[in-house]
Each structure stands twice: as C-alpha cells, then as structure tokens.
DNA sequence: CCGGCGCAGACTGTATACAATCGAACTCTG
DNA sequence: CAGAGTTCGATTGTATACAGTCTGCGCCGG
C-alpha cells in the first residue's frame, strides 16, 4: 500500500470522526511528521479530499476542513433523497438472502458500536449498513455519488451520534428498515429512509444554528 | 494561477476533446515536459482527475484515460436524467430575462463552433449552454455532480459531434429548448432534454459497439 | 490615536534527486 | 521447444531542497 493511500485513509477518518474540526486548517508539515512521511503524499491525499469536497483548498493559503452552511446541508440531504430513492428502488427487489443476512449483521455492528460509544466504528458501521442496500442496485457510479454526499455530511453526523437519544433512535430505525428489507418492501424501505434522513437533518440544522461559533472557512 | 491548476485544465481539455484517447496511458514525465513543469503538479492534477473518474489510477503502474463500458455509459445517462430533471425543475421557473439572453447567446456560440468544426469550442459552448440552465437552480452541489457526470461522458460526446448530421440535429434541439425556456415551460424543457439525451445515448452505444477495438484499460 | 507600509515568519508550491516497483524481453533448463 | 526464472529498462512513488506567496505584527507618518 502506498503512502498516499494511507494518508488518504487517515485524513478521511480524522475528518469524519471530528478529530479535525470544520474550518480548521490542515497543515501539511504537521500531518506529514505525525505519520512519518514527507509532504508530497500528504498533499496528494489532500488534493483528492478537496476534489471530493471534504476539504477546501485555497491556493497559497492551504487546506481547510470544509465547513457546511445550512443551505448546503439541506442541498446535500435533498440530493441524497433523490439518489437514495433511485438506489433503493433498483436494489431492494434484487437482494439475495445472503445480502439480507449481511445487512442484518451490519445492523448488529451498528448497535454494538453505539453501545460502546465508539464513534469511529459507529460511523463506519452505519455507512456499511446503508451502502449494503444502495450498492445492491448494481450502479457503481450512483454508489460513488452517494458516497461523496455522505462524506460531505459525515462531518456533522458524528455530532448527531454523540447524543445518546439519537443513537437509540437510529437503532430502532435500522431495525424497522431491516424488517422492510426482509420482505423486499421497496416502498416502506424508502419511506423509512426518508423519515430517518428527515430527523437527522432537522436535528443537525438546529445544532448548527445553536453553534455558529466556528470562524468561517477562509 | 498555479501550475497544477494549469495542468488540470490542460489535461481535462485533452481528455474531453479526445486528444488523449480512452485507455491510453498518461505518462507523467511526457506531460510535464510538454508543459515545461516538473512531475509534481502533473501528478496532483492527475490525482484530481482520478478522483473525478476521468482518469483511472493503478498504483505503481500509472494513470490511464478511463474507458467507459456500455453499461457505465447507460448509468451515466440515467443519473443525468434524474439530476438534470431536478435542476431544470428548480431552475427554469426562476430564470431572469438576462439569464434567458445569456442562454440564447450561448446557443449561437454552439452553432458557430459547429459551423467551424471546432470540436474543443463546440464541447465547451455546449456545456455552457446546458449548465446555464442547470446552474439557475442555485444548487451548487447538484451542478457539481452534473459536471462530473458530463466529464465522464464528454470523452464520447466528442465522437458524437464529429458527425455532421449530429451537429445539425443538436442545433435544432437547442433552438427548440430555447423556445421552451423563453416561456418558462418546465415540462417541455425537460421533455426536450430527455429526447436530446436519448438520441445521443443510442447513437453512442451503437458507436461503441461498432468500435470495441481499444485495448482494455489495464 | 489611527491607518497605511514594510518586514519577518510560516506555510505553501515546485523542482530535483533518489528509491521502489512493475513489465517485458531474454536466458536458461527440463 | 515450452516454460519458469532473471535481468534490465522504464515509470512511478517519495524525500529533500529551494522559491514564492500570504499573513500578522511592528513601525512610521498623519
């Protein structure tokens, strides 16, 4: 595995778990030293994250963790709604029994991570759970676009998960989805996803309004 | 402007106009020498294009112009249909008179480029024409996703434009769209876009089937 | 006292140099 | 003669070194 791939993974995790906070500058030399590599692979990883939108690049100034505005967050969720509906419509009917079992297992993993308050594991397991359904559509580009949109909002989802009530709610919602998925009930699965999203977007906009204390991404 | 930005622009143009053909390897040193820079900014531009999907990266092997398969092409057009419909629904009703004039002007530019058989100009003007409508939705992320999808298929659109009949057809289709846009007729604009897309996708799949002669992207 | 100017420091951007990896042609062997 | 091993060339990946740009602070003048 190349150094830039390691850096990409490391940086993505740090952003997604909130170790690097929105608006914060990512100084190349610091990251390089922490991981024992030179600045070159760090730059290339940052480049990738920038083109995905997770990081914002300002020439001659540096790389900053992207800070979502509320309108941007709403747009992300609107696009997710459209594209996830498409993915579920194509994917749920063609799920095999093995797929369903995998999804059930992933739901368990979400629960354990939630119980242990392991945010990194929770974020990952949650993604895996949902993308097991999305990927079933067999539309790699659609999956990829969705991953980008999830990346963009994961920075804030870690906030959402930090509250115990939200973690419990997610557990219940996932269980309901699993039931619908078991019966290949596309309509219900979509409806549950819509509600799931709806709740987190309202919670998050409220949270963002409460805490406008970061300074703007320069 | 930094060197990597110049390289990004240059490489993107070369891929989109077909100067670099699908499947072909992009050798860093060659590109660097051609443009009088070192390999570093070239690498960073390639990195970005790779994360957008225009270029495929194989560690320790190199960067290759992505070759679309027919299923992939169909997926791109399906996603474009969904997202462009969304953009037009939001954008067409709120177009100002100035916007409409801009669009009309862009349609003219497409025609002139077509008349002069200037493929690079044609590709650019065509994009500008359509994105003038899409961008009107005021959804920057949606525009961005659409640009990615366009990038992915532009490699093949240059093929489409090389045929005179297609160029004329596009001129007529754009004129019809312009009329619909002038009247803020969302439904007709969407229908025309659907037909527009439908024709190019059928033409392109046929063309791809005729010419499967490239060697596989390794 | 306040606003513009210049300088120092930090950080980014790029070039050059070196190390590692891959593929293909060639050789050697059964 | 076929096939596995091997060496060589080309190309990529990474480190180091240097150049350029921006920011913030202090100084000077009004």
XYZ file of C-alpha atoms (C1' of nucleotides) in Angstrom:
496
model
C 0.000 0.000 0.000
C 1.367 3.419 -0.954
C 1.904 6.253 1.498
C -0.657 8.487 -0.156
C -3.327 5.819 0.224
C -2.540 5.534 3.920
C -2.680 9.296 4.293
C -5.956 9.453 2.410
C -7.498 6.901 4.727
C -6.058 8.537 7.836
C -7.165 12.044 6.926
C -10.617 10.921 5.869
C -11.101 9.144 9.176
C -9.888 12.148 11.125
C -12.305 14.446 9.337
C -15.221 12.039 9.536
C -14.814 11.363 13.225
C -14.422 15.021 14.004
C -10.811 14.808 15.158
C -10.220 17.563 12.643
C -12.960 20.108 13.102
C -14.781 22.014 10.362
C -12.982 25.205 9.418
C -9.677 24.038 10.838
C -6.545 24.300 8.717
C -4.715 21.107 7.876
C -1.044 21.950 7.888
C 0.866 19.665 5.559
C 4.085 19.521 7.543
C 2.293 18.646 10.776
C 0.356 15.787 9.201
C 3.488 14.558 7.445
C 5.500 14.480 10.650
C 2.738 12.762 12.616
C 2.706 9.924 10.112
C 6.399 9.819 9.333
C 6.189 10.671 5.656
C 7.132 13.659 3.543
C 4.709 16.364 2.492
C 4.269 15.015 -1.039
C 1.926 12.100 -0.277
C 0.070 14.283 2.202
C -0.539 16.882 -0.496
C -1.833 14.261 -2.883
C -4.260 12.883 -0.332
C -5.461 16.395 0.446
C -5.881 17.015 -3.267
C -8.187 14.036 -3.508
C -10.216 15.031 -0.481
C -10.503 18.538 -1.892
C -11.902 17.293 -5.172
C -14.422 15.301 -3.144
C -15.370 18.408 -1.246
C -14.418 17.154 2.191
C -11.519 19.596 2.268
C -11.404 23.082 0.819
C -8.274 24.230 -0.938
C -7.248 27.876 -1.149
C -4.157 28.374 -3.333
C -1.157 29.653 -1.408
C -3.173 29.607 1.793
C -3.696 25.959 2.495
C -6.185 23.178 3.015
C -9.108 23.567 5.415
C -11.747 21.142 6.654
C -14.865 22.146 4.751
C -17.491 23.872 6.808
C -21.034 23.224 5.665
C -23.529 26.031 5.657
C -27.137 25.231 6.434
C -28.291 25.716 2.814
C -25.501 23.394 1.731
C -26.540 20.793 4.276
C -30.126 20.985 3.057
C -28.957 20.567 -0.522
C -26.920 17.518 0.379
C -29.928 15.898 2.008
C -32.201 16.763 -0.893
C -29.794 15.173 -3.347
C -29.402 12.181 -1.090
C -33.145 11.744 -1.025
C -33.358 11.681 -4.796
C -30.414 9.382 -5.357
C -31.030 7.020 -2.453
C -34.605 6.545 -3.597
C -33.280 5.575 -7.003
C -30.767 3.158 -5.485
C -33.303 1.511 -3.188
C -35.841 1.163 -5.975
C -33.333 -0.707 -8.072
C -31.627 -2.563 -5.243
C -34.175 -3.854 -2.728
C -36.073 -6.121 -5.153
C -32.939 -7.957 -6.209
C -31.426 -8.575 -2.770
C -30.422 -12.191 -2.196
C -30.884 -13.936 1.130
C -27.165 -13.651 1.680
C -27.393 -9.890 1.171
C -30.184 -9.645 3.708
C -28.137 -11.592 6.219
C -25.197 -9.288 5.674
C -27.408 -6.277 6.259
C -28.757 -7.802 9.469
C -25.248 -8.426 10.669
C -24.244 -4.845 9.879
C -27.212 -3.574 11.871
C -25.863 -5.529 14.837
C -22.477 -3.986 14.394
C -24.024 -0.534 14.458
C -25.714 -1.410 17.729
C -22.543 -2.705 19.358
C -20.576 0.340 18.279
C -23.325 2.552 19.640
C -23.312 0.652 22.929
C -19.570 1.105 23.263
C -19.748 4.761 22.259
C -17.049 4.126 19.654
C -17.731 6.960 17.235
C -15.292 5.880 14.531
C -16.702 2.341 14.491
C -20.249 3.669 14.623
C -19.743 5.963 11.653
C -18.204 3.163 9.629
C -20.769 0.526 10.554
C -23.621 2.916 9.837
C -22.273 3.608 6.365
C -21.749 -0.062 5.680
C -25.313 -0.814 6.726
C -26.847 1.731 4.369
C -24.498 1.127 1.480
C -25.164 -2.583 1.599
C -28.620 -1.605 0.372
C -27.511 1.118 -2.040
C -24.790 -0.977 -3.636
C -27.289 -3.734 -4.341
C -28.604 -1.587 -7.194
C -25.502 -2.572 -9.120
C -24.901 1.030 -10.162
C -21.316 1.817 -9.252
C -21.487 5.452 -10.261
C -24.582 6.020 -8.231
C -22.873 4.449 -5.226
C -19.944 6.715 -5.777
C -22.002 9.885 -5.923
C -23.789 8.813 -2.771
C -20.508 8.186 -1.011
C -19.434 11.708 -1.856
C -22.620 13.145 -0.444
C -22.243 11.047 2.692
C -18.659 12.174 3.087
C -19.750 15.766 2.895
C -22.252 15.370 5.696
C -20.476 12.816 7.873
C -18.543 15.610 9.487
C -21.817 16.596 11.063
C -23.251 13.142 11.539
C -20.610 12.441 14.150
C -22.174 15.329 16.063
C -25.553 13.663 15.721
C -24.284 10.374 17.100
C -22.740 11.962 20.114
C -26.165 12.288 21.671
C -27.403 9.092 23.306
C -31.031 9.680 22.309
C -30.060 9.837 18.669
C -28.069 6.643 18.925
C -31.039 4.784 20.339
C -33.352 6.230 17.739
C -31.045 5.078 14.965
C -31.098 1.563 16.381
C -34.889 1.467 16.255
C -34.988 2.935 12.765
C -32.499 0.409 11.462
C -34.492 -2.452 12.931
C -37.608 -1.231 11.150
C -35.709 -0.929 7.882
C -34.388 -4.431 8.278
C -37.938 -5.773 8.562
C -38.964 -3.971 5.396
C -35.859 -5.162 3.587
C -36.551 -8.762 4.616
C -39.877 -8.578 2.815
C -38.390 -6.745 -0.195
C -40.843 -3.956 0.522
C -39.378 -1.108 -1.535
C -41.987 1.470 -0.649
C -41.651 1.048 3.092
C -37.864 0.981 2.939
C -37.894 4.273 1.069
C -40.360 5.813 3.488
C -38.238 4.773 6.460
C -35.153 6.226 4.848
C -36.988 9.472 4.238
C -38.010 9.699 7.886
C -34.525 8.717 9.025
C -32.989 11.497 6.956
C -35.673 13.947 7.893
C -34.964 13.565 11.565
C -31.228 13.926 11.291
C -31.433 16.950 9.031
C -33.733 18.777 11.419
C -31.596 17.874 14.385
C -28.445 18.949 12.571
C -29.774 22.268 11.327
C -30.853 23.023 14.856
C -27.423 22.055 16.144
C -25.731 24.207 13.523
C -27.897 27.160 14.457
C -27.011 26.654 18.101
C -23.303 26.584 17.406
C -22.343 29.113 14.750
C -19.184 29.723 16.753
C -16.565 28.459 14.290
C -14.865 31.062 12.271
C -15.612 30.898 8.561
C -13.559 28.667 6.352
C -11.255 31.290 4.849
C -2.548 30.747 -11.254
C -0.635 27.728 -10.003
C 0.968 25.149 -12.261
C -1.262 22.356 -11.058
C -4.365 24.341 -11.982
C -2.996 24.897 -15.465
C -2.188 21.201 -15.778
C -5.637 20.256 -14.546
C -7.268 22.439 -17.168
C -4.922 21.248 -19.913
C -5.346 17.569 -19.147
C -9.086 17.852 -18.797
C -9.328 19.538 -22.174
C -7.112 16.936 -23.792
C -9.243 14.136 -22.448
C -12.535 15.825 -23.264
C -11.591 16.653 -26.825
C -10.237 13.191 -27.417
C -6.617 14.242 -27.869
C -5.928 11.632 -25.216
C -7.880 8.556 -26.143
C -9.722 6.229 -23.757
C -7.463 3.504 -22.417
C -4.285 5.391 -23.211
C -1.635 5.779 -20.522
C -0.766 9.302 -19.416
C 2.949 9.312 -18.717
C 3.797 11.934 -16.133
C 7.203 12.848 -17.492
C 5.890 13.352 -21.017
C 3.102 15.669 -19.902
C 5.488 17.553 -17.632
C 7.986 18.140 -20.400
C 5.318 19.217 -22.870
C 4.192 21.924 -20.495
C 7.552 22.862 -19.060
C 6.853 21.908 -15.462
C 8.049 19.177 -13.134
C 6.161 15.968 -12.488
C 4.775 17.107 -9.141
C 2.000 19.423 -10.386
C 1.185 16.908 -13.111
C 0.710 14.204 -10.504
C -1.570 16.405 -8.457
C -3.726 17.242 -11.457
C -3.938 13.549 -12.355
C -4.885 12.788 -8.782
C -7.818 15.154 -9.036
C -8.954 13.799 -12.381
C -8.703 10.301 -10.975
C -10.926 11.129 -8.043
C -13.419 12.542 -10.545
C -13.262 9.332 -12.533
C -11.980 10.860 -15.768
C -8.659 9.128 -15.229
C -8.024 5.720 -13.689
C -5.107 5.257 -11.361
C -3.326 1.968 -10.885
C -0.656 2.132 -8.158
C 2.873 1.590 -9.453
C 1.509 1.257 -12.978
C 0.301 4.705 -13.849
C -2.626 6.852 -14.887
C -4.889 5.862 -17.777
C -7.720 7.648 -19.536
C -10.837 5.951 -18.258
C -12.616 3.794 -20.767
C -16.372 3.697 -20.394
C -18.191 0.442 -20.852
C -21.664 0.477 -22.323
C -23.357 -0.311 -19.003
C -21.390 2.525 -17.449
C -22.458 4.892 -20.200
C -26.084 3.921 -19.679
C -25.742 4.506 -15.956
C -24.260 7.938 -16.519
C -27.190 8.912 -18.719
C -29.719 7.531 -16.299
C -28.223 9.543 -13.453
C -28.054 12.608 -15.657
C -31.728 12.222 -16.434
C -32.655 12.173 -12.774
C -30.420 15.031 -11.718
C -30.972 17.259 -14.729
C -34.715 16.943 -14.294
C -34.278 18.109 -10.726
C -32.091 21.035 -11.786
C -34.448 22.158 -14.552
C -37.483 21.895 -12.305
C -35.855 24.218 -9.822
C -34.083 26.447 -12.316
C -36.325 27.215 -15.283
C -39.090 28.979 -13.322
C -36.657 31.424 -11.732
C -34.696 32.410 -14.836
C -34.387 36.148 -15.292
C -34.586 37.826 -18.699
C -30.850 38.338 -18.522
C -30.366 34.605 -17.973
C -32.516 33.827 -20.986
C -30.497 36.209 -23.136
C -27.286 34.566 -21.977
C -28.664 31.177 -22.899
C -29.686 32.430 -26.332
C -26.212 33.803 -26.873
C -24.654 30.506 -25.831
C -26.861 28.669 -28.301
C -25.431 30.921 -31.016
C -21.926 30.130 -29.923
C -22.658 26.424 -30.183
C -23.871 26.984 -33.740
C -20.785 28.943 -34.767
C -18.454 26.381 -33.263
C -20.377 23.653 -35.080
C -20.147 25.571 -38.350
C -16.389 25.932 -37.959
C -15.980 22.302 -36.927
C -14.009 23.440 -33.865
C -14.526 20.467 -31.558
C -12.938 21.991 -28.469
C -15.037 25.149 -28.771
C -18.136 23.126 -29.544
C -17.720 20.934 -26.489
C -17.213 23.953 -24.262
C -20.061 26.009 -25.713
C -22.411 23.053 -25.496
C -21.635 22.608 -21.816
C -22.037 26.291 -21.117
C -25.416 26.284 -22.844
C -26.789 23.452 -20.764
C -25.211 24.468 -17.490
C -26.610 27.961 -17.814
C -29.944 26.238 -17.233
C -28.753 23.785 -14.608
C -26.892 26.376 -12.567
C -30.010 28.525 -12.400
C -31.347 26.098 -9.805
C -28.931 27.672 -7.347
C -27.794 24.267 -6.132
C -24.011 24.265 -6.319
C -23.606 20.657 -5.290
C -26.065 19.479 -7.858
C -24.194 21.431 -10.519
C -21.009 19.823 -9.367
C -22.352 16.286 -9.557
C -23.699 17.016 -13.016
C -20.346 18.357 -14.136
C -18.731 15.120 -13.033
C -21.223 13.094 -14.997
C -20.713 15.271 -18.042
C -16.958 14.944 -17.721
C -17.282 11.196 -17.675
C -19.246 11.106 -20.896
C -17.678 14.023 -22.763
C -14.925 11.747 -23.930
C -17.542 10.113 -26.058
C -19.573 13.182 -26.881
C -16.691 14.490 -28.957
C -17.213 11.356 -31.063
C -20.867 12.262 -31.410
C -20.112 15.772 -32.609
C -17.728 14.587 -35.253
C -20.658 13.588 -37.406
C -22.220 16.480 -39.322
C -25.751 15.118 -39.005
C -25.463 15.100 -35.238
C -24.182 18.653 -35.177
C -27.168 19.865 -37.169
C -29.550 17.922 -35.010
C -28.125 19.471 -31.881
C -28.643 22.924 -33.359
C -32.334 22.216 -33.953
C -32.767 20.679 -30.499
C -31.162 23.645 -28.817
C -33.415 26.055 -30.694
C -36.469 24.167 -29.502
C -35.193 24.221 -25.924
C -34.596 27.915 -26.150
C -38.226 28.492 -27.114
C -39.427 26.445 -24.159
C -37.036 28.248 -21.842
C -38.259 31.645 -23.047
C -41.751 30.707 -21.894
C -40.518 29.177 -18.628
C -42.119 25.945 -19.723
C -40.513 23.446 -17.374
C -42.297 20.384 -18.673
C -41.375 20.935 -22.308
C -37.782 21.800 -21.446
C -37.457 18.561 -19.534
C -39.042 16.558 -22.358
C -36.687 18.091 -24.892
C -33.720 17.302 -22.690
C -34.889 13.732 -22.377
C -35.133 13.360 -26.144
C -31.786 15.071 -26.616
C -30.120 12.650 -24.244
C -31.986 9.700 -25.627
C -30.700 10.307 -29.115
C -27.092 10.745 -28.116
C -27.067 7.709 -25.881
C -28.451 5.471 -28.626
C -26.012 6.869 -31.145
C -23.108 6.446 -28.733
C -23.916 2.896 -27.701
C -24.119 1.986 -31.362
C -20.794 3.694 -31.989
C -19.209 1.910 -29.030
C -20.454 -1.414 -30.277
C -19.012 -0.689 -33.717
C -15.612 0.174 -32.312
C -14.631 -2.124 -29.460
C -11.093 -2.006 -30.782
C -9.325 -0.257 -27.914
C -7.352 -2.412 -25.609
C -8.707 -2.624 -22.119
C -7.692 -0.075 -19.521
C -5.249 -2.189 -17.518
C -4.748 57.929 18.276
C -5.302 55.607 13.905
C -4.315 53.921 9.310
C -1.052 52.569 5.697
C 3.603 50.374 4.750
C 7.178 47.164 5.148
C 9.406 43.336 7.150
C 9.786 38.764 9.227
C 7.950 34.226 9.750
C 5.322 30.436 8.362
C 3.491 27.831 5.106
C 2.587 26.503 0.560
C 4.120 25.396 -4.359
C 7.616 23.425 -7.379
C 11.900 21.363 -8.869
C 15.320 17.987 -8.482
C 17.197 13.664 -6.875
C 16.760 9.110 -5.333
C 14.343 4.599 -4.236
C 10.996 1.127 -5.276
C 8.077 -1.367 -8.324
C 6.407 -3.335 -12.499
C 6.528 -5.493 -17.080
C 8.709 -7.448 -20.852
C 12.270 -9.424 -23.166
C 15.824 -12.706 -22.634
C 18.044 -16.732 -20.851
C 18.457 -20.995 -19.003
C 16.664 -25.571 -18.066
C 13.859 -29.808 -18.403
C 10.600 -26.455 -27.929
C 7.927 -24.774 -23.909
C 8.006 -22.623 -19.651
C 9.814 -20.724 -15.439
C 13.299 -17.679 -13.629
C 16.016 -13.399 -14.223
C 17.767 -9.186 -15.536
C 17.087 -4.634 -17.489
C 14.670 -0.553 -18.755
C 11.064 2.417 -17.966
C 7.984 4.571 -14.980
C 6.075 5.551 -10.761
C 6.409 6.867 -5.674
C 8.775 9.575 -2.094
C 12.135 12.570 0.101
C 14.683 16.668 0.255
C 15.704 21.303 -1.026
C 14.542 25.691 -2.678
C 11.430 29.517 -4.329
C 7.209 32.105 -3.952
C 3.210 33.915 -1.581
C 0.381 35.275 2.079
C -0.454 36.936 6.983
C 0.336 39.328 11.049
C 2.934 42.464 13.635
C 5.536 46.487 14.366
C 6.861 50.934 12.714
C 6.210 55.270 10.816
C 3.651 59.260 9.451
C -0.502 61.954 9.514
